[in-house]
Amino acid sequence: MLFRNLKIIEPILKAVKSEGYTEPTPIQSKAIPSLLEGRDLLGCAQTGTGKTAAFAIPILQDLSEEHRNIKGKRQIKALILAPTRELAIQIGDSFKAYGKYLNLKTLVVYGGVSQHPQTRSLTSGVDILVATPGRLLDLVNQKYIRLNQVTHFVLDEADMMLDMGMLPDVKRIIKLIPEIRQTMFFSATMPDEIAKLSSSILKNPVTVSITPVSSAVEIIEQSVYQVDKGNKINLLIHLLKNKAIVSALVFSRTKHGADKIVKALEKAGLQAQAIHGNKSQNARQLALSNFKERKTRILVATDIAARGIDIEELSHVFNFDLPEVPETYVHRIGRTGRAGLGGIAIAFCDQEEKLLLRDIQKLTSKSIEIVGDHPFPWNEKLQFSTSKPVTPRARSTKKTSYSKSNAEKKEKSYWKSR
Ligand code: AMP
């Protein structure tokens, strides 16, 4: 299959070619023809599948055709909602790249930065607006933005919006856009609330489901190191001293944890930066661009800050902590192995995380290779056991008899000493 077979107009074909894409990804070849026919779309797909181009190309094509007949100031015709600033910026960059030979204007608005440059651009007219929900509503309330001309609406990463408590804002925004429109709805997972929202806003949609979340990771080389909690940082330092690791994204469950990891790495002579919600937008953007440009080799991130960010040719993903929800593991390791490239994912599993590992293996239908031979193996005396199995979610709020273990004491004293 070639892009040309998808009835894409020449200026977009040229732009796609200059991005180095040779053929459409499965989501692109499935979604683009239906979207060009004006159908609504329900896409079950995660980032890394090429879904941004799958919705951006048909939108650009429609608007460029419409644009020829429009005189006067540009009006917002396409609205794309994304949960995080990083994702919004990335989507905006994609629209600009695929639309570089078209006369359309894309603007990205998000919070945490001054609104003036955004309002200045809005005043001069915009065709495509990519926004995070909070700042968008803010600018609507201040009357800088009117959404009554929107003909194309994309809700991206809907399940993440649910997790981040953004659904009330999203519902408010939907009330502001015309009912007659084309809607594209993307979510990696379909919890009940998301399924309900999708059926309330989509009209007779085509459904495109790209690889159940678990199989997208086939090309990634995965392994797990069994390591006591208190030794995770030592193991990380040990592994990252290997210069063959070109770029590493390290996932921490908490913001505080991410900062602690960065401090410890720096103390060990390994330059690293953190990206999480407590950092200012500018600090996050700077950390991200340093990492993308290979100025920093190690980026330590929380899920919210890193999910969906696209880093070309990221070689390694480390799960410093195993996530409580197994799908999150797949999202994390999907930061590597982008667009068909391979990658390496290394997870650390302490004795309290055994059940989380079991759930991950169940989801991915894969038994992940356990690396036994490393300098910080489990201290078997610390074997953790519970009389009855508990689910990972329940476990997070449940106190176990393990709470005052040697491992934790060791970890506390380790951090104290930093
Ligand atoms: P996305 O899922 O939209 O975040 O895209 C993931 C990555 O795949 C991005 O780096 C895109 O530039 C890249 N990509 C998108 N479409 C293609 C394609 N047809 N061929 C190669 N790479 C692509």
Short mmCIF file of C-alpha atoms and ligand atoms in Angstrom, two decimals:
data_model
loop_
_atom_site.label_atom_id
_atom_site.label_comp_id
_atom_site.label_asym_id
_atom_site.label_seq_id
_atom_site.Cartn_x
_atom_site.Cartn_y
_atom_site.Cartn_z
CA MET A 1 0.00 0.00 0.00
CA LEU A 2 1.23 3.46 -0.91
CA PHE A 3 0.11 6.87 0.35
CA ARG A 4 -0.84 7.66 -3.25
CA ASN A 5 -3.48 4.89 -3.19
CA LEU A 6 -5.24 6.69 -0.34
CA LYS A 7 -6.31 9.59 -2.60
CA ILE A 8 -4.18 12.07 -0.77
CA ILE A 9 -3.52 15.37 -2.54
CA GLU A 10 -0.11 16.12 -3.99
CA PRO A 11 1.11 18.79 -1.48
CA ILE A 12 0.46 16.41 1.42
CA LEU A 13 2.08 13.48 -0.41
CA LYS A 14 5.12 15.66 -0.92
CA ALA A 15 5.24 16.61 2.77
CA VAL A 16 4.81 13.03 3.93
CA LYS A 17 7.61 11.97 1.62
CA SER A 18 9.89 14.64 3.02
CA GLU A 19 9.16 13.25 6.52
CA GLY A 20 10.71 10.04 5.23
CA TYR A 21 7.55 7.93 5.35
CA THR A 22 7.53 5.33 2.62
CA GLU A 23 4.19 3.67 3.26
CA PRO A 24 1.18 4.24 5.50
CA THR A 25 1.02 2.47 8.84
CA PRO A 26 -2.00 0.14 9.37
CA ILE A 27 -4.02 2.80 11.19
CA GLN A 28 -3.35 5.26 8.40
CA SER A 29 -4.39 2.94 5.60
CA LYS A 30 -7.52 1.94 7.51
CA ALA A 31 -8.59 5.38 8.77
CA ILE A 32 -7.65 7.84 6.03
CA PRO A 33 -10.09 6.62 3.30
CA SER A 34 -13.10 6.66 5.67
CA LEU A 35 -12.14 10.03 7.11
CA LEU A 36 -11.82 11.48 3.62
CA GLU A 37 -15.37 10.29 2.99
CA GLY A 38 -16.45 12.32 6.01
CA ARG A 39 -17.15 9.42 8.37
CA ASP A 40 -16.72 9.65 12.14
CA LEU A 41 -14.01 7.46 13.58
CA LEU A 42 -13.49 5.52 16.76
CA GLY A 43 -9.82 4.64 16.96
CA CYS A 44 -8.53 2.20 19.55
CA ALA A 45 -4.88 2.89 19.20
CA GLN A 46 -1.98 4.08 21.23
CA THR A 47 0.73 6.52 20.24
CA GLY A 48 3.49 5.00 18.18
CA THR A 49 1.05 3.60 15.64
CA GLY A 50 1.06 6.71 13.45
CA LYS A 51 -2.38 7.81 14.59
CA THR A 52 -1.58 11.53 14.47
CA ALA A 53 -1.02 11.42 10.72
CA ALA A 54 -4.12 9.22 10.39
CA PHE A 55 -6.31 12.11 11.55
CA ALA A 56 -4.12 15.07 10.57
CA ILE A 57 -3.82 14.20 6.87
CA PRO A 58 -7.60 14.00 6.15
CA ILE A 59 -8.24 17.16 8.17
CA LEU A 60 -5.57 19.07 6.28
CA GLN A 61 -6.90 17.77 2.97
CA ASP A 62 -10.52 18.75 3.76
CA LEU A 63 -9.59 22.17 5.02
CA SER A 64 -7.29 22.97 2.13
CA GLU A 65 -10.11 22.17 -0.28
CA GLU A 66 -12.60 24.25 1.73
CA HIS A 67 -10.11 27.05 2.15
CA ARG A 68 -10.05 27.88 -1.54
CA ASN A 69 -13.65 29.11 -1.32
CA ILE A 70 -13.28 31.13 1.86
CA LYS A 71 -12.59 34.84 1.93
CA GLY A 72 -11.87 36.94 5.00
CA LYS A 73 -10.32 36.12 8.37
CA ARG A 74 -9.44 32.51 9.16
CA GLN A 75 -11.86 30.77 11.52
CA ILE A 76 -11.12 27.75 13.69
CA LYS A 77 -12.36 24.83 11.57
CA ALA A 78 -10.53 21.98 13.25
CA LEU A 79 -10.19 21.47 16.99
CA ILE A 80 -7.91 18.82 18.43
CA LEU A 81 -8.02 18.22 22.18
CA ALA A 82 -5.04 16.55 23.83
CA PRO A 83 -4.49 15.85 27.53
CA THR A 84 -0.97 17.21 27.99
CA ARG A 85 0.99 20.16 26.76
CA GLU A 86 3.71 17.90 25.37
CA LEU A 87 1.23 15.94 23.31
CA ALA A 88 -0.50 19.08 22.10
CA ILE A 89 2.82 20.54 20.94
CA GLN A 90 3.69 17.30 19.22
CA ILE A 91 0.35 17.15 17.41
CA GLY A 92 0.76 20.79 16.37
CA ASP A 93 4.22 19.97 14.97
CA SER A 94 2.73 17.09 12.97
CA PHE A 95 0.04 19.34 11.45
CA LYS A 96 2.72 21.84 10.52
CA ALA A 97 4.92 19.14 8.98
CA TYR A 98 2.21 17.43 6.93
CA GLY A 99 0.66 20.76 5.97
CA LYS A 100 3.84 22.61 5.11
CA TYR A 101 2.88 22.96 1.44
CA LEU A 102 -0.65 24.13 2.25
CA ASN A 103 -1.89 27.57 3.12
CA LEU A 104 -3.33 26.66 6.53
CA LYS A 105 -2.48 28.01 9.94
CA THR A 106 -2.09 25.77 13.01
CA LEU A 107 -1.89 27.04 16.57
CA VAL A 108 -1.29 25.16 19.80
CA VAL A 109 -2.65 26.52 23.09
CA TYR A 110 -1.88 25.10 26.51
CA GLY A 111 -1.63 26.29 30.07
CA GLY A 112 1.33 26.97 32.33
CA VAL A 113 2.74 29.69 30.09
CA SER A 114 1.77 33.27 29.34
CA GLN A 115 -1.32 33.46 27.16
CA HIS A 116 -0.19 36.57 25.23
CA PRO A 117 1.64 34.91 22.33
CA GLN A 118 -1.34 32.57 21.99
CA THR A 119 -3.93 35.35 21.99
CA ARG A 120 -1.85 37.36 19.52
CA SER A 121 -1.89 34.47 17.05
CA LEU A 122 -5.59 33.90 17.65
CA THR A 123 -6.34 37.49 16.79
CA SER A 124 -4.71 37.14 13.40
CA GLY A 125 -6.77 34.02 12.57
CA VAL A 126 -6.23 30.27 12.84
CA ASP A 127 -7.57 27.28 10.87
CA ILE A 128 -6.48 24.41 13.10
CA LEU A 129 -6.37 24.67 16.87
CA VAL A 130 -4.67 22.07 19.05
CA ALA A 131 -5.44 22.60 22.73
CA THR A 132 -5.41 21.22 26.22
CA PRO A 133 -8.90 21.52 27.75
CA GLY A 134 -8.18 23.93 30.63
CA ARG A 135 -6.48 26.70 28.64
CA LEU A 136 -8.97 26.31 25.83
CA LEU A 137 -11.93 26.96 28.15
CA ASP A 138 -10.06 29.82 29.71
CA LEU A 139 -9.55 31.49 26.33
CA VAL A 140 -13.14 30.77 25.31
CA ASN A 141 -14.34 32.47 28.48
CA GLN A 142 -12.18 35.48 27.70
CA LYS A 143 -13.72 35.54 24.21
CA TYR A 144 -10.45 35.02 22.38
CA ILE A 145 -11.76 31.77 20.93
CA ARG A 146 -15.06 30.95 19.26
CA LEU A 147 -15.74 27.36 18.39
CA ASN A 148 -18.95 27.83 16.42
CA GLN A 149 -17.30 27.24 13.03
CA VAL A 150 -15.62 23.95 13.95
CA THR A 151 -16.23 21.23 11.36
CA HIS A 152 -13.59 18.70 12.46
CA PHE A 153 -13.16 17.63 16.07
CA VAL A 154 -10.55 15.22 17.43
CA LEU A 155 -10.45 13.91 20.97
CA ASP A 156 -7.07 12.30 21.46
CA GLU A 157 -5.99 10.01 24.32
CA ALA A 158 -9.48 10.06 25.83
CA ASP A 159 -8.66 7.47 28.49
CA MET A 160 -5.80 9.60 29.72
CA MET A 161 -8.15 12.59 29.94
CA LEU A 162 -10.39 10.47 32.14
CA ASP A 163 -7.42 9.55 34.36
CA MET A 164 -6.46 13.19 34.65
CA GLY A 165 -9.97 14.28 35.64
CA MET A 166 -10.49 16.27 32.45
CA LEU A 167 -13.80 14.79 31.33
CA PRO A 168 -16.02 17.56 32.78
CA ASP A 169 -14.01 20.17 30.83
CA VAL A 170 -14.13 18.03 27.70
CA LYS A 171 -17.91 17.73 27.97
CA ARG A 172 -18.20 21.51 28.38
CA ILE A 173 -16.12 22.03 25.24
CA ILE A 174 -18.21 19.56 23.22
CA LYS A 175 -21.29 21.66 24.03
CA LEU A 176 -19.58 24.66 22.41
CA ILE A 177 -18.92 23.09 19.01
CA PRO A 178 -21.54 22.61 16.30
CA GLU A 179 -23.40 19.32 16.25
CA ILE A 180 -22.83 18.93 12.56
CA ARG A 181 -19.20 18.05 12.33
CA GLN A 182 -16.82 15.16 11.77
CA THR A 183 -15.61 13.61 15.02
CA MET A 184 -12.55 11.44 15.58
CA PHE A 185 -12.18 9.79 18.94
CA PHE A 186 -8.98 8.05 20.01
CA SER A 187 -8.32 6.06 23.12
CA ALA A 188 -5.79 3.36 23.90
CA THR A 189 -8.16 1.63 26.30
CA MET A 190 -11.95 1.71 26.55
CA PRO A 191 -13.08 1.95 30.16
CA ASP A 192 -16.90 2.21 30.54
CA GLU A 193 -16.96 5.96 30.93
CA ILE A 194 -14.94 6.44 27.75
CA ALA A 195 -17.10 4.01 25.79
CA LYS A 196 -20.18 5.95 26.98
CA LEU A 197 -18.70 9.29 25.98
CA SER A 198 -17.66 7.98 22.57
CA SER A 199 -21.11 6.65 21.79
CA SER A 200 -22.67 9.95 22.82
CA ILE A 201 -20.53 12.06 20.49
CA LEU A 202 -19.89 9.82 17.47
CA LYS A 203 -22.40 9.25 14.70
CA ASN A 204 -22.23 5.87 13.00
CA PRO A 205 -18.44 5.74 13.30
CA VAL A 206 -16.00 3.47 11.52
CA THR A 207 -14.07 1.62 14.16
CA VAL A 208 -10.38 1.09 13.71
CA SER A 209 -8.70 -0.98 16.31
CA ILE A 210 -4.99 -1.25 15.89
CA THR A 211 -3.32 -4.04 17.72
CA PRO A 212 -4.76 -4.65 21.10
CA VAL A 213 -2.56 -2.67 23.42
CA SER A 214 -0.61 -5.79 24.36
CA SER A 215 0.72 -6.81 20.96
CA ALA A 216 2.22 -3.47 19.97
CA VAL A 217 5.28 -4.44 21.92
CA GLU A 218 6.36 -7.52 19.98
CA ILE A 219 9.43 -5.85 18.53
CA ILE A 220 10.70 -4.59 21.87
CA GLU A 221 13.30 -6.66 23.68
CA GLN A 222 12.04 -6.93 27.24
CA SER A 223 13.73 -8.10 30.41
CA VAL A 224 13.18 -7.85 34.11
CA TYR A 225 15.73 -7.55 36.89
CA GLN A 226 14.69 -8.85 40.29
CA VAL A 227 16.18 -6.38 42.71
CA ASP A 228 15.52 -5.30 46.27
CA LYS A 229 13.77 -1.95 46.50
CA GLY A 230 16.73 -0.36 48.26
CA ASN A 231 19.11 -1.45 45.53
CA LYS A 232 17.11 -0.26 42.52
CA ILE A 233 19.03 2.98 42.29
CA ASN A 234 22.38 1.17 42.51
CA LEU A 235 21.32 -1.19 39.76
CA LEU A 236 20.15 1.71 37.61
CA ILE A 237 23.48 3.49 38.05
CA HIS A 238 25.31 0.25 37.27
CA LEU A 239 23.35 -0.30 34.05
CA LEU A 240 23.47 3.31 32.89
CA LYS A 241 27.24 3.37 33.19
CA ASN A 242 27.16 1.25 30.05
CA LYS A 243 27.89 3.76 27.28
CA ALA A 244 26.17 1.54 24.73
CA ILE A 245 22.90 2.89 26.10
CA VAL A 246 22.39 5.81 23.75
CA SER A 247 19.26 7.26 25.32
CA ALA A 248 17.27 6.13 28.31
CA LEU A 249 13.83 7.10 29.51
CA VAL A 250 13.38 6.07 33.14
CA PHE A 251 9.87 5.81 34.55
CA SER A 252 9.19 6.59 38.16
CA ARG A 253 5.80 6.15 39.79
CA THR A 254 5.96 9.50 41.60
CA LYS A 255 7.24 13.02 40.96
CA HIS A 256 9.20 12.96 44.18
CA GLY A 257 10.72 9.62 43.17
CA ALA A 258 11.73 11.05 39.78
CA ASP A 259 13.58 13.92 41.45
CA LYS A 260 15.33 11.53 43.83
CA ILE A 261 16.48 9.34 40.96
CA VAL A 262 17.91 12.34 39.10
CA LYS A 263 19.78 13.49 42.20
CA ALA A 264 21.28 10.05 42.76
CA LEU A 265 22.27 9.66 39.11
CA GLU A 266 23.93 13.05 39.09
CA LYS A 267 25.79 12.22 42.26
CA ALA A 268 27.10 9.13 40.48
CA GLY A 269 28.31 11.32 37.59
CA LEU A 270 25.43 10.54 35.22
CA GLN A 271 23.75 13.61 33.82
CA ALA A 272 19.96 13.33 33.89
CA GLN A 273 16.87 15.51 33.87
CA ALA A 274 13.39 15.00 35.24
CA ILE A 275 10.05 15.73 33.64
CA HIS A 276 6.88 15.73 35.70
CA GLY A 277 3.88 17.79 36.64
CA ASN A 278 5.59 19.83 39.36
CA LYS A 279 8.07 21.28 36.90
CA SER A 280 7.20 24.47 35.09
CA GLN A 281 6.13 24.16 31.47
CA ASN A 282 9.38 25.75 30.34
CA ALA A 283 11.49 23.37 32.41
CA ARG A 284 9.57 20.42 30.98
CA GLN A 285 9.96 21.59 27.42
CA LEU A 286 13.64 22.25 27.93
CA ALA A 287 14.23 18.81 29.47
CA LEU A 288 12.32 17.20 26.63
CA SER A 289 14.11 19.07 23.86
CA ASN A 290 17.51 18.43 25.47
CA PHE A 291 16.66 14.75 25.48
CA LYS A 292 15.33 14.73 21.92
CA GLU A 293 18.41 16.55 20.69
CA ARG A 294 20.61 14.09 22.59
CA LYS A 295 22.05 16.81 24.83
CA THR A 296 20.90 14.75 27.82
CA ARG A 297 21.17 11.00 27.71
CA ILE A 298 18.81 10.20 30.56
CA LEU A 299 15.30 11.52 31.12
CA VAL A 300 13.42 10.51 34.26
CA ALA A 301 9.66 10.85 33.92
CA THR A 302 6.33 10.14 35.50
CA ASP A 303 3.60 8.57 33.39
CA ILE A 304 1.47 11.64 33.06
CA ALA A 305 4.36 13.76 31.83
CA ALA A 306 5.77 11.20 29.42
CA ARG A 307 2.83 9.36 28.01
CA GLY A 308 2.53 9.85 24.30
CA ILE A 309 5.68 11.87 23.89
CA ASP A 310 7.42 10.90 20.74
CA ILE A 311 11.16 10.50 20.90
CA GLU A 312 12.77 9.30 17.73
CA GLU A 313 14.98 6.28 18.11
CA LEU A 314 14.85 6.03 21.87
CA SER A 315 17.02 3.04 22.67
CA HIS A 316 16.07 2.11 26.25
CA VAL A 317 13.09 2.39 28.55
CA PHE A 318 13.56 1.59 32.23
CA ASN A 319 10.67 0.83 34.54
CA PHE A 320 12.27 1.85 37.83
CA ASP A 321 8.95 1.02 39.49
CA LEU A 322 6.46 -1.34 37.95
CA PRO A 323 3.18 0.44 37.26
CA GLU A 324 0.05 -0.48 39.15
CA VAL A 325 -2.01 -0.76 35.97
CA PRO A 326 -0.50 -3.27 33.51
CA GLU A 327 -1.55 -1.25 30.42
CA THR A 328 0.70 1.54 31.67
CA TYR A 329 3.67 -0.81 31.26
CA VAL A 330 2.80 -1.18 27.59
CA HIS A 331 2.44 2.58 27.15
CA ARG A 332 5.78 3.11 28.82
CA ILE A 333 7.76 0.62 26.81
CA GLY A 334 5.99 1.83 23.66
CA ARG A 335 8.11 5.01 23.91
CA THR A 336 10.79 2.87 22.32
CA GLY A 337 10.11 0.68 19.28
CA ARG A 338 8.39 3.61 17.54
CA ALA A 339 7.11 3.15 14.02
CA GLY A 340 8.52 -0.33 13.71
CA LEU A 341 11.99 0.32 15.12
CA GLY A 342 13.26 -2.05 17.80
CA GLY A 343 14.05 -1.05 21.34
CA ILE A 344 15.01 -2.38 24.74
CA ALA A 345 12.79 -2.26 27.81
CA ILE A 346 14.18 -3.10 31.22
CA ALA A 347 11.99 -3.42 34.28
CA PHE A 348 13.00 -3.56 37.91
CA CYS A 349 10.87 -5.77 40.09
CA ASP A 350 11.20 -5.76 43.85
CA GLN A 351 9.59 -8.38 46.01
CA GLU A 352 6.47 -6.33 46.58
CA GLU A 353 5.98 -5.96 42.85
CA LYS A 354 5.79 -9.64 41.95
CA LEU A 355 2.04 -9.54 41.46
CA LEU A 356 2.31 -6.48 39.25
CA LEU A 357 4.80 -8.36 37.09
CA ARG A 358 2.45 -11.32 36.87
CA ASP A 359 -0.35 -9.03 35.64
CA ILE A 360 1.93 -7.46 33.03
CA GLN A 361 2.90 -10.88 31.74
CA LYS A 362 -0.75 -11.84 31.57
CA LEU A 363 -1.65 -8.73 29.58
CA THR A 364 1.20 -9.02 27.13
CA SER A 365 0.83 -12.83 26.94
CA LYS A 366 4.54 -12.94 27.22
CA SER A 367 6.86 -14.26 29.83
CA ILE A 368 9.50 -11.59 30.12
CA GLU A 369 13.09 -12.78 30.42
CA ILE A 370 14.33 -12.61 33.99
CA VAL A 371 17.96 -11.52 34.30
CA GLY A 372 19.38 -13.33 37.26
CA ASP A 373 22.99 -12.46 36.78
CA HIS A 374 23.50 -8.92 38.10
CA PRO A 375 25.26 -7.38 41.10
CA PHE A 376 22.11 -6.63 43.12
CA PRO A 377 19.93 -9.76 43.18
CA TRP A 378 17.03 -10.29 45.55
CA ASN A 379 17.96 -10.99 49.10
CA GLU A 380 15.94 -14.18 49.54
CA LYS A 381 15.53 -13.51 53.27
CA LEU A 382 13.25 -10.67 52.31
CA GLN A 383 10.83 -12.95 50.44
CA PHE A 384 7.48 -11.24 50.49
CA SER A 385 4.40 -13.35 50.88
CA THR A 386 0.74 -12.70 51.48
CA SER A 387 -1.65 -15.44 52.43
CA LYS A 388 -4.13 -14.57 49.73
CA PRO A 389 -3.43 -12.87 46.42
CA VAL A 390 -4.38 -9.21 46.27
CA THR A 391 -5.01 -7.25 43.12
CA PRO A 392 -2.43 -4.60 42.28
CA ARG A 393 -4.96 -1.77 42.57
CA ALA A 394 -6.12 -2.95 45.99
CA ARG A 395 -2.58 -3.46 47.06
CA SER A 396 -1.70 0.18 46.65
CA THR A 397 -3.93 1.19 49.52
CA LYS A 398 -3.46 -1.91 51.60
CA LYS A 399 -0.84 -2.11 54.31
CA THR A 400 1.04 -5.39 54.36
CA SER A 401 3.17 -6.87 57.06
CA TYR A 402 6.10 -5.96 54.85
CA SER A 403 5.83 -2.26 55.60
CA LYS A 404 8.71 -2.19 58.04
CA SER A 405 10.99 -4.55 56.18
CA ASN A 406 14.72 -4.37 56.06
CA ALA A 407 14.51 -3.43 52.42
CA GLU A 408 12.52 -0.33 53.19
CA LYS A 409 14.77 0.64 56.05
CA LYS A 410 17.70 0.14 53.75
CA GLU A 411 16.05 2.29 51.12
CA LYS A 412 15.26 5.04 53.62
CA SER A 413 18.79 5.16 54.86
CA TYR A 414 20.04 5.12 51.29
CA TRP A 415 17.99 8.19 50.42
CA LYS A 416 18.90 9.88 53.67
CA SER A 417 22.53 9.49 52.81
CA ARG A 418 22.03 11.25 49.42
P1 AMP B 1 2.13 8.74 16.46
O1 AMP B 1 1.52 7.40 16.75
O2 AMP B 1 1.24 9.59 15.67
O3 AMP B 1 2.62 9.38 17.72
O4 AMP B 1 3.42 8.48 15.52
C1 AMP B 1 4.54 7.81 15.98
C2 AMP B 1 5.76 8.04 15.13
O5 AMP B 1 5.61 7.40 13.86
C3 AMP B 1 6.07 9.49 14.82
O6 AMP B 1 7.46 9.67 15.03
C4 AMP B 1 5.75 9.66 13.37
O7 AMP B 1 6.61 10.62 12.77
C5 AMP B 1 6.03 8.29 12.82
N1 AMP B 1 5.20 7.93 11.65
C6 AMP B 1 3.91 8.23 11.44
N2 AMP B 1 3.50 7.72 10.26
C7 AMP B 1 4.53 7.08 9.73
C8 AMP B 1 4.74 6.34 8.52
N3 AMP B 1 3.76 6.16 7.64
N4 AMP B 1 5.96 5.82 8.29
C9 AMP B 1 6.96 5.99 9.19
N5 AMP B 1 6.85 6.67 10.34
C10 AMP B 1 5.65 7.21 10.61
#
